[in-house]
Each structure stands twice: as C-alpha cells, then as structure tokens.
Short mmCIF file of N, CA and C in Angstrom, two decimals:
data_model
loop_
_atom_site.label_atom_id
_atom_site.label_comp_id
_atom_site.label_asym_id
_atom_site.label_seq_id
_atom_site.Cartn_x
_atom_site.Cartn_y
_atom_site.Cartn_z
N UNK A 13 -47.83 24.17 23.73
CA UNK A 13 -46.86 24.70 22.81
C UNK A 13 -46.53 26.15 23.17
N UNK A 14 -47.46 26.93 23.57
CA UNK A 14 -47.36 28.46 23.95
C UNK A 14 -46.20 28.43 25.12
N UNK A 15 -46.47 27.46 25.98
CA UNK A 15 -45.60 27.37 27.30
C UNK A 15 -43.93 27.31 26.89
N UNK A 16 -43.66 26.18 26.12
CA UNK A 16 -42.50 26.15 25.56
C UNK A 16 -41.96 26.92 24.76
N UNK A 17 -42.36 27.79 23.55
CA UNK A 17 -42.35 28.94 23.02
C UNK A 17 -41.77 30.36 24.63
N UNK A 18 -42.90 30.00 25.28
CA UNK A 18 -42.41 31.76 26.48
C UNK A 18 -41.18 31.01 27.01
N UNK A 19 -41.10 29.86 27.40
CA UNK A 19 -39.79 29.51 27.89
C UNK A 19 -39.00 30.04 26.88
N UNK A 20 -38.76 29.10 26.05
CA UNK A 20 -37.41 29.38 25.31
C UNK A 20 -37.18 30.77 25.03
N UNK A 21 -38.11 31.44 24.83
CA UNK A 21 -38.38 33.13 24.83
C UNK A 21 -37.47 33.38 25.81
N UNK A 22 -37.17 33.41 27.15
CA UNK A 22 -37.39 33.92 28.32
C UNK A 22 -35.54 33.16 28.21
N UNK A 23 -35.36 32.19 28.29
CA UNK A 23 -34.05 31.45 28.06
C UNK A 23 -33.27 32.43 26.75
N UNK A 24 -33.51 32.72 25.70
CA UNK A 24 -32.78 33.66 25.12
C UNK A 24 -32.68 34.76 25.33
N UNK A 25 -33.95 35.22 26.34
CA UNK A 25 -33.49 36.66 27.18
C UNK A 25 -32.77 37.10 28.06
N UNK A 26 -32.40 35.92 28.46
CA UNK A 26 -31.81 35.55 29.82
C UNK A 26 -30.27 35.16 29.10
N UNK A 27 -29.95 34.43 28.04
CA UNK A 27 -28.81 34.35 27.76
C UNK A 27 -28.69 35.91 27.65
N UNK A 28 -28.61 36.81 27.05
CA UNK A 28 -27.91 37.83 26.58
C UNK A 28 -27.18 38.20 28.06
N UNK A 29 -27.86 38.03 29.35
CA UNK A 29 -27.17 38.64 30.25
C UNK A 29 -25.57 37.91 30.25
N UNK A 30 -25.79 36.11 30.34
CA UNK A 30 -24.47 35.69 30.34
C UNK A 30 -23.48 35.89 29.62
N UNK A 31 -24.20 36.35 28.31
CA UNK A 31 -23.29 36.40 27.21
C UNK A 31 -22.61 37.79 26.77
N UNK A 32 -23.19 38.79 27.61
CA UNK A 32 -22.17 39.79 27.59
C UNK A 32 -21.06 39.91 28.65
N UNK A 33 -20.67 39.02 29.09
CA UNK A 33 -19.14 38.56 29.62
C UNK A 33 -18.81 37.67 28.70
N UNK A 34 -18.08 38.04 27.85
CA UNK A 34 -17.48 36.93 26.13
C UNK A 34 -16.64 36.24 26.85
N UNK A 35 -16.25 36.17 28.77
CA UNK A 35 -15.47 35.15 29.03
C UNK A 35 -16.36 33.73 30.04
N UNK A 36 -18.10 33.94 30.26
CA UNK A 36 -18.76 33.57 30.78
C UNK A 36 -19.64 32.65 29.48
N UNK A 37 -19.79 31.48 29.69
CA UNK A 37 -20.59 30.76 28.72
C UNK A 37 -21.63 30.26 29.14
N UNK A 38 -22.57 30.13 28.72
CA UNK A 38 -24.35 29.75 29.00
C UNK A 38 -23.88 28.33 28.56
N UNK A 39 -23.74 27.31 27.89
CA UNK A 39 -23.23 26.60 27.55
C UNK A 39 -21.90 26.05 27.54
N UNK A 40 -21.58 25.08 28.28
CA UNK A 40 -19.93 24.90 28.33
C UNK A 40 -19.76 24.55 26.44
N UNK A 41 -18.54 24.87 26.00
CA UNK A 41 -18.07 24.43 24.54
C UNK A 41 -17.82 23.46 24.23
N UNK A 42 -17.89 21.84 25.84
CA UNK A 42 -17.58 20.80 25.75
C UNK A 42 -18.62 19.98 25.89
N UNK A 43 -19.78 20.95 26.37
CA UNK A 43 -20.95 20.01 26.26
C UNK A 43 -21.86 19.35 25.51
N UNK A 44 -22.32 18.26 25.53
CA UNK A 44 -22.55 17.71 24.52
C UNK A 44 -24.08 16.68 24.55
N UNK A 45 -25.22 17.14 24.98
CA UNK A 45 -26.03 16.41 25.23
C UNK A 45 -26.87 15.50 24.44
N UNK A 46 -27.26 14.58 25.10
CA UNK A 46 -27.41 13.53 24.45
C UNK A 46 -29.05 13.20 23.88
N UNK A 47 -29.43 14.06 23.60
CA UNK A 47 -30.87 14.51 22.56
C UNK A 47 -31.36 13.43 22.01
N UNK A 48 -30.32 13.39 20.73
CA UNK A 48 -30.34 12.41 19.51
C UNK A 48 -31.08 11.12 20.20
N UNK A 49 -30.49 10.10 20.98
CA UNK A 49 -30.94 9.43 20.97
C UNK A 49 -31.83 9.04 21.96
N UNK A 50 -32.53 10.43 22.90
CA UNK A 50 -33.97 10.46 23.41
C UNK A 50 -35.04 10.39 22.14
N UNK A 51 -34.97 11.32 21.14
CA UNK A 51 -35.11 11.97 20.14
C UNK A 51 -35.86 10.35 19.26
N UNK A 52 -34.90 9.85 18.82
CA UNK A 52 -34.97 8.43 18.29
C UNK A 52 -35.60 7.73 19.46
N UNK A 53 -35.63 7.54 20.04
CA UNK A 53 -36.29 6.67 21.37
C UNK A 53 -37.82 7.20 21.55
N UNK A 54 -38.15 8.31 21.55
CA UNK A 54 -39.92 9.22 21.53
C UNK A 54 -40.39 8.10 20.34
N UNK A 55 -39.51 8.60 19.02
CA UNK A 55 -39.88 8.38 17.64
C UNK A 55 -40.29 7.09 17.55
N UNK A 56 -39.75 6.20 18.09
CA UNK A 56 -39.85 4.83 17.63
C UNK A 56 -40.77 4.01 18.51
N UNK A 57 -41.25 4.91 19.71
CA UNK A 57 -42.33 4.47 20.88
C UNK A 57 -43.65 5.05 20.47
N UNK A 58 -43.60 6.51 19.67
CA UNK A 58 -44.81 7.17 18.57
C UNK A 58 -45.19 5.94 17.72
N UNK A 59 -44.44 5.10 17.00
CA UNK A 59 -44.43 4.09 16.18
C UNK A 59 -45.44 2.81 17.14
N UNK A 60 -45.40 2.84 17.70
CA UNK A 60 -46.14 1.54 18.55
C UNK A 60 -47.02 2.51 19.73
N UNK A 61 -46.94 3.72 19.81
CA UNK A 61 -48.27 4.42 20.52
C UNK A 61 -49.55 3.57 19.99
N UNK A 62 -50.66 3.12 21.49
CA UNK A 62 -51.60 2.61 20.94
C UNK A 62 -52.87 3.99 21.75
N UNK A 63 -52.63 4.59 21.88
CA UNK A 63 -53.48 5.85 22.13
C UNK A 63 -53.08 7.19 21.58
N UNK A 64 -54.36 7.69 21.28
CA UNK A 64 -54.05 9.01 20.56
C UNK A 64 -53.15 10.40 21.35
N UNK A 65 -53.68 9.94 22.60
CA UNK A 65 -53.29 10.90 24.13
C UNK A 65 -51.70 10.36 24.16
N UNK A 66 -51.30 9.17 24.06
CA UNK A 66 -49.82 8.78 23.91
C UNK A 66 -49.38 9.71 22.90
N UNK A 67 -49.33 9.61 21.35
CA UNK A 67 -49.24 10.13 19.85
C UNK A 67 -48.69 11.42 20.32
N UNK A 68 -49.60 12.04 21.14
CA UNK A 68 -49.67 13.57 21.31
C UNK A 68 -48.61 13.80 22.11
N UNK A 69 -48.45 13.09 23.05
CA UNK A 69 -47.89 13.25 24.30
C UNK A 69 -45.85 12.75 23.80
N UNK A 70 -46.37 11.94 23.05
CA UNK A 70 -44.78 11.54 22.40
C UNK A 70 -44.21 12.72 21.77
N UNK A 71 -45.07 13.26 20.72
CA UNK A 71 -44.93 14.04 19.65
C UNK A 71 -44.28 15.71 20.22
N UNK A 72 -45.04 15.51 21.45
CA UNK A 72 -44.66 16.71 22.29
C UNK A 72 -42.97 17.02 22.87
N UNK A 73 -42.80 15.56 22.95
CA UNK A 73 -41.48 15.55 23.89
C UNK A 73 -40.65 15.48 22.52
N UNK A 74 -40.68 15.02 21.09
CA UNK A 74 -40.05 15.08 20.34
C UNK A 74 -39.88 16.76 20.29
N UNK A 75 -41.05 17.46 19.65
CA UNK A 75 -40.85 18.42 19.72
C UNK A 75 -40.44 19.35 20.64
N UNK A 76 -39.99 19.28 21.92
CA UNK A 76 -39.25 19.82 23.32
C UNK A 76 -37.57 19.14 23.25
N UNK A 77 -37.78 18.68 22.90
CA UNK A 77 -36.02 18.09 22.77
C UNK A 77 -35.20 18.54 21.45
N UNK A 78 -36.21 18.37 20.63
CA UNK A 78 -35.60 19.19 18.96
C UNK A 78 -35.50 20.70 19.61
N UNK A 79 -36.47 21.51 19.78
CA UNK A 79 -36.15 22.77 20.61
C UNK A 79 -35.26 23.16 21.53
N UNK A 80 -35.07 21.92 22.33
CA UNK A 80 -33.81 22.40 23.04
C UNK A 80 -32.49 22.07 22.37
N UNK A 81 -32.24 21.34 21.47
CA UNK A 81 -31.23 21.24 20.48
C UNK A 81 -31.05 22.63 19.73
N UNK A 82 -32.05 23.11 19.57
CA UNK A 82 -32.44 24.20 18.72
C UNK A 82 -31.61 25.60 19.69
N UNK A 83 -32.12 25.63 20.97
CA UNK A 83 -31.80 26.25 21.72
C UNK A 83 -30.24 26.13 22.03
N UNK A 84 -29.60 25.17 21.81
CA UNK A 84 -28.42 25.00 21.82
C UNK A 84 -27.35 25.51 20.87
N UNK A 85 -28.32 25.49 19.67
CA UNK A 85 -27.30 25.77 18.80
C UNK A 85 -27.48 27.43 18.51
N UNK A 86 -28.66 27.96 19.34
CA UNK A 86 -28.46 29.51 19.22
C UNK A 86 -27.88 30.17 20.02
N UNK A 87 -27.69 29.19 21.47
CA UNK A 87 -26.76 29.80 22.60
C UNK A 87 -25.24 29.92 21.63
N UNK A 88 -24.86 29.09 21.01
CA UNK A 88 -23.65 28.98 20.53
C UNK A 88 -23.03 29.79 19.64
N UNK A 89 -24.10 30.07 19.22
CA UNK A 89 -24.01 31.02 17.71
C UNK A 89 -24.20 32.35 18.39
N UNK A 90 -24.55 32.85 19.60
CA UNK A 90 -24.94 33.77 19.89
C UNK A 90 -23.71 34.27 20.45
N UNK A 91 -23.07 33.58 21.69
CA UNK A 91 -21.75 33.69 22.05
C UNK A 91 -20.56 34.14 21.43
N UNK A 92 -20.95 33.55 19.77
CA UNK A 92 -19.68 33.82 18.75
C UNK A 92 -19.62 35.09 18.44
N UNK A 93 -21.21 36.24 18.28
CA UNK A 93 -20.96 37.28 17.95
C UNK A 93 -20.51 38.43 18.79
N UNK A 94 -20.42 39.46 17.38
CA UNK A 94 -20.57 41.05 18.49
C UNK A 94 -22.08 41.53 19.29
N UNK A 95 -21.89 42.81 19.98
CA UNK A 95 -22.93 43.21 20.17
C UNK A 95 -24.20 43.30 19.61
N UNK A 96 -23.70 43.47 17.75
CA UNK A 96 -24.77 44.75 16.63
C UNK A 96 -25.14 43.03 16.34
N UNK A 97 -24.42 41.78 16.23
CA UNK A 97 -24.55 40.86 15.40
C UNK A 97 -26.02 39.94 16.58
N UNK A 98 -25.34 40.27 18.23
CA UNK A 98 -26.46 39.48 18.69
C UNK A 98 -27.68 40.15 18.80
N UNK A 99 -27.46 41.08 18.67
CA UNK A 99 -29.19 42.24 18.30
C UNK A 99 -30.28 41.38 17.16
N UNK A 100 -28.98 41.37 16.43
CA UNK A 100 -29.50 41.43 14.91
C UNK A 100 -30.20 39.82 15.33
N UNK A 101 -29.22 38.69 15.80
CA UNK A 101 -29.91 37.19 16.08
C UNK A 101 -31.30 37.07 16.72
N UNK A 102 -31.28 38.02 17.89
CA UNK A 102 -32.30 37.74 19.09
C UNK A 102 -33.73 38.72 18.53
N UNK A 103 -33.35 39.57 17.27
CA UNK A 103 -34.44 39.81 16.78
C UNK A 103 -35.26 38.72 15.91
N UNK A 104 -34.13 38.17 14.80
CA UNK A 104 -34.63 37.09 14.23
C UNK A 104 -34.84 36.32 14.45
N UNK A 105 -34.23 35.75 16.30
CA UNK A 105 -34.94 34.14 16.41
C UNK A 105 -36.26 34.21 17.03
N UNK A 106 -36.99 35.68 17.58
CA UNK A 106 -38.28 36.33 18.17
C UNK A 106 -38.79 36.45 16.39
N UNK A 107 -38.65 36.22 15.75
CA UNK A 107 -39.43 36.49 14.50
C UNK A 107 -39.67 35.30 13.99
N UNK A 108 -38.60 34.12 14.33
CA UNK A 108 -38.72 33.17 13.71
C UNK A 108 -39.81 31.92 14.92
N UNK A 109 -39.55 32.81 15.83
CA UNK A 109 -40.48 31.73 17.16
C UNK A 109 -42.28 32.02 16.81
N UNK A 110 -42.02 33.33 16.33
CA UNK A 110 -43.86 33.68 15.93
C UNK A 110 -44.23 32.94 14.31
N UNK A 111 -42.88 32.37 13.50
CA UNK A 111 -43.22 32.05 12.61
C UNK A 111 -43.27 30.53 12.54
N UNK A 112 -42.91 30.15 13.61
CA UNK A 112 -42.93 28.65 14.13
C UNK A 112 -44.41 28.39 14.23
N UNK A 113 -44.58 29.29 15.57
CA UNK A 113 -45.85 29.17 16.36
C UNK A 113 -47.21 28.92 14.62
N UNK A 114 -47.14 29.98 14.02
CA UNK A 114 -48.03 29.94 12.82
C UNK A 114 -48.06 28.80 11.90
N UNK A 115 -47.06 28.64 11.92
CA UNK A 115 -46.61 27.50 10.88
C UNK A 115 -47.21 25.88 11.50
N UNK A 116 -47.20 25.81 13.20
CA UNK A 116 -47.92 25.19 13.57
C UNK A 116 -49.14 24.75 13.61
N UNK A 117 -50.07 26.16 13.59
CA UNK A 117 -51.27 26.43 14.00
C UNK A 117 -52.10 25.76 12.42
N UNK A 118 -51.40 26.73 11.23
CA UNK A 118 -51.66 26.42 10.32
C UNK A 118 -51.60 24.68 9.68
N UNK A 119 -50.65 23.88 10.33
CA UNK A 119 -50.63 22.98 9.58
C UNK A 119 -51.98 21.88 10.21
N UNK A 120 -52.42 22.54 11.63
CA UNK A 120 -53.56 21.40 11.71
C UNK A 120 -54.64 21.59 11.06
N UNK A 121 -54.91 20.33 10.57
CA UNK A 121 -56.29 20.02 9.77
C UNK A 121 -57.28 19.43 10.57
N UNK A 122 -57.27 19.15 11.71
CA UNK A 122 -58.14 18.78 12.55
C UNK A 122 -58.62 19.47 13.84
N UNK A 123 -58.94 20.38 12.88
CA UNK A 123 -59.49 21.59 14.10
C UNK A 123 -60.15 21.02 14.91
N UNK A 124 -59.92 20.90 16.87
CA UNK A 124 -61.08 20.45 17.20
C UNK A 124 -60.77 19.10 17.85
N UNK A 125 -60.23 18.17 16.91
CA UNK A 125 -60.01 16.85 16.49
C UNK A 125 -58.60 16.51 17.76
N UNK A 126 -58.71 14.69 18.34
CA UNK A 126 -57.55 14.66 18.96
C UNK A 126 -56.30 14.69 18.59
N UNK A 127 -56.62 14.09 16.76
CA UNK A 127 -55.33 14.42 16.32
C UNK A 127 -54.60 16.13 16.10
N UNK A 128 -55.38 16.49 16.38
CA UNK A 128 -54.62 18.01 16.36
C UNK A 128 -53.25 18.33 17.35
N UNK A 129 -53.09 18.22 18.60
CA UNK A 129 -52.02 18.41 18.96
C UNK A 129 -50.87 17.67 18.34
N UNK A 130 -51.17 16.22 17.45
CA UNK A 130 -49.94 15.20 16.93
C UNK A 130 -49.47 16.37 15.43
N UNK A 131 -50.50 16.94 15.00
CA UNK A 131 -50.20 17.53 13.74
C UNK A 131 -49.36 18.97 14.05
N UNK A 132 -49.71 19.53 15.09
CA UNK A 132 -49.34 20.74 15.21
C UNK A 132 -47.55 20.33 15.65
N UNK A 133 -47.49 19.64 16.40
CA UNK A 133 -46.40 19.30 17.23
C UNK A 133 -45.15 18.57 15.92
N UNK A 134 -45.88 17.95 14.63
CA UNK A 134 -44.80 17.61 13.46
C UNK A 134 -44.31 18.12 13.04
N UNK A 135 -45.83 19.88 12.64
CA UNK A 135 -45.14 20.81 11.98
C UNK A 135 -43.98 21.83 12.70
N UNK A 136 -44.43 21.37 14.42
CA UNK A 136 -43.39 22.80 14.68
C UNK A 136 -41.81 21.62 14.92
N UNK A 137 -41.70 20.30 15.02
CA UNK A 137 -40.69 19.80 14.27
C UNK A 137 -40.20 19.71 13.69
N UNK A 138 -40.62 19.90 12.45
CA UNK A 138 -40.28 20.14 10.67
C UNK A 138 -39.51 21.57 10.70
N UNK A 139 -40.41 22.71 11.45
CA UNK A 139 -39.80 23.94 11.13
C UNK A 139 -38.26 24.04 11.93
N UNK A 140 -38.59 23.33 12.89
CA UNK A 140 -37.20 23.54 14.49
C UNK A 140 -36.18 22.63 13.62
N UNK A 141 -36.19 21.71 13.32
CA UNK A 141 -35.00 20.87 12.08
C UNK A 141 -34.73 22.33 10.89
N UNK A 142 -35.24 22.68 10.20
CA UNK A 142 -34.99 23.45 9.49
C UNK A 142 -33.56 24.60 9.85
N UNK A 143 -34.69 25.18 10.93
CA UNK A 143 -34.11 26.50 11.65
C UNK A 143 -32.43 25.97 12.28
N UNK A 144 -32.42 24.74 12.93
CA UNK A 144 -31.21 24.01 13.77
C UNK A 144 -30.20 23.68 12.63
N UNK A 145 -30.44 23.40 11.61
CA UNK A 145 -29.36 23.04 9.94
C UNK A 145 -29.07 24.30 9.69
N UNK A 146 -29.87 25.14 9.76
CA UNK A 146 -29.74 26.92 9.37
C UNK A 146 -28.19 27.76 10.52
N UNK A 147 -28.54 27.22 11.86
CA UNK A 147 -27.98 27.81 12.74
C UNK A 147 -26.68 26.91 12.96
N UNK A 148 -26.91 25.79 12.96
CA UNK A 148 -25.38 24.97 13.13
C UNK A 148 -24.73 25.82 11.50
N UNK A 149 -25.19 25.48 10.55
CA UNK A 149 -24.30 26.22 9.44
C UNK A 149 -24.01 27.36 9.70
N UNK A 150 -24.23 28.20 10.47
CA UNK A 150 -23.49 29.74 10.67
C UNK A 150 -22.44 29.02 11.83
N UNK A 151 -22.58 28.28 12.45
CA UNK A 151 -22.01 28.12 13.62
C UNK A 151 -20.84 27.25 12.88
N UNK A 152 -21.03 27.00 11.87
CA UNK A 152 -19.49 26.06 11.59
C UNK A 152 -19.08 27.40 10.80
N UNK A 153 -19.64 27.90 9.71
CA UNK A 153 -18.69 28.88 8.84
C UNK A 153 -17.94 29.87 10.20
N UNK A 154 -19.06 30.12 11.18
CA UNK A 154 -17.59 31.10 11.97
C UNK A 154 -16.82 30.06 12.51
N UNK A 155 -16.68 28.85 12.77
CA UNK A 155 -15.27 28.44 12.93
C UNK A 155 -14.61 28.23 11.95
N UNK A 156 -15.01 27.83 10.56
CA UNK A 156 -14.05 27.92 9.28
C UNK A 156 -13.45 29.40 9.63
N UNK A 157 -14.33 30.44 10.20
CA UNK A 157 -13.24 31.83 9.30
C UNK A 157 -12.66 31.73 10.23
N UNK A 158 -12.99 31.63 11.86
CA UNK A 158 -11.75 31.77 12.72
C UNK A 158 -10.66 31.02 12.36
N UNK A 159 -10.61 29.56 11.76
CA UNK A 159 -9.21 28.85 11.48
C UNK A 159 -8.96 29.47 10.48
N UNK A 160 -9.22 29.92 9.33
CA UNK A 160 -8.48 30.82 8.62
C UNK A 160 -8.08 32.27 8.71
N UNK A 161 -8.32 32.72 9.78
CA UNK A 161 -7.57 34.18 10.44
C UNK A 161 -6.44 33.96 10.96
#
C-alpha cells in the first residue's frame, strides 16, 4: 500500500509540470478508461477467492484501479484550475493521501493476522470511492459554471 500511495504521490507531482502548459493535457479529455468493469471483474472473482493470499491479492488490485480512477479524476480537476487553486488541490490531495493511509491502518482488526491486508485494502477503498464522488462533483460544477459563462 505504501508503494502505491509514493506512486500516485510522485504522479501528482509530476502532473503539475504538464499542467502548467493549460494547452498540454496529462490526460486526453476523450479518454475514457475502462476501470469499471476490471473493477467488477476483481469483485466478483474476491467472491469465489478460495485462498486468503487470493482475497488479498484481489482486494489489492481493486484497490489500485479505484486509485487510479481516483487519480483520474484529480488530473482533471487539476487541469481546470488556476495556479493559487492547484496549490490549494495538491496540498489537499497530500493531506488526504496521509488520511487514507491512516484510515487504512486503523481499520485492521487483525493485527498480525492474514486477513489484514483484505481489511486494510476495503478500508482504503471505501475512503478512494468517497474522495472520487467528492472530486468528480467539483469536476462537473466547473463545467456547469463554464456553460453558464
């Protein structure tokens, strides 16, 4: 989980370079990857996992694909702003990646235990859905205000 956390770290540090050319996109605006139904496909093979090392290992890739969804929708939202506005993002999504990470740590109850990586890996699912409903909704209100300018 730490590994994927410094990535995506390192991927939003790395966007800011593309994204200060507002005519250069880290993301094409037409792209459209097809997550969802890897996403559903992990989920429903977790469902018939007959090893715990599977469980974990599913749970993982759920949670790496929700993140990169996640990651998608902050490239997007990031692009839309000004300078002061992507400061203000790339502070909060570094605040919100350490509050992931915790929120993880905290939710296992099996310290120790094999089920621990399946528990840690739900909660930092639960939080990355949260955060991705949070960030697509800024990402539609600035296209509501742009069609109404």
């Amino acid at each position: 989980m730490r590994i994927a956390i410094i990535a995506i770290s390192a991927l939003v540090a790395a966007s800011t370079a593309f994204a200060a050319d507002s005519t250069s996109r880290v993301i094409p605006a037409d792209w459209l990857p097809a997550l969802s139904p890897s996403i559903t496909s992990a989920l429903q093979q977790l469902k018939h996992a007959d090893s715990q090392s599977e469980m974990n290992l599913l749970s993982r890739q759920v949670a790496d694909m929700t993140d990169a969804q996640l990651f998608i929708a902050y490239v997007r939202l990031y692009e839309r702003l000004g300078p002061k506005e992507q400061q203000k993002l790339r502070d909060e999504q570094s605040r919100w990646l350490k509050q992931r990470s915790k929120a993880a740590r905290d939710a296992v109850e099996s310290q120790g235990a094999s089920l621990a990586p399946l528990e840690a890996n739900n909660a930092e699912v639960t939080f990355t859905e949260k955060r991705l409903v949070e960030l697509r909704a800024r990402l539609k209100a600035l296209g509501k205000k742009d069609s109404d300018d």
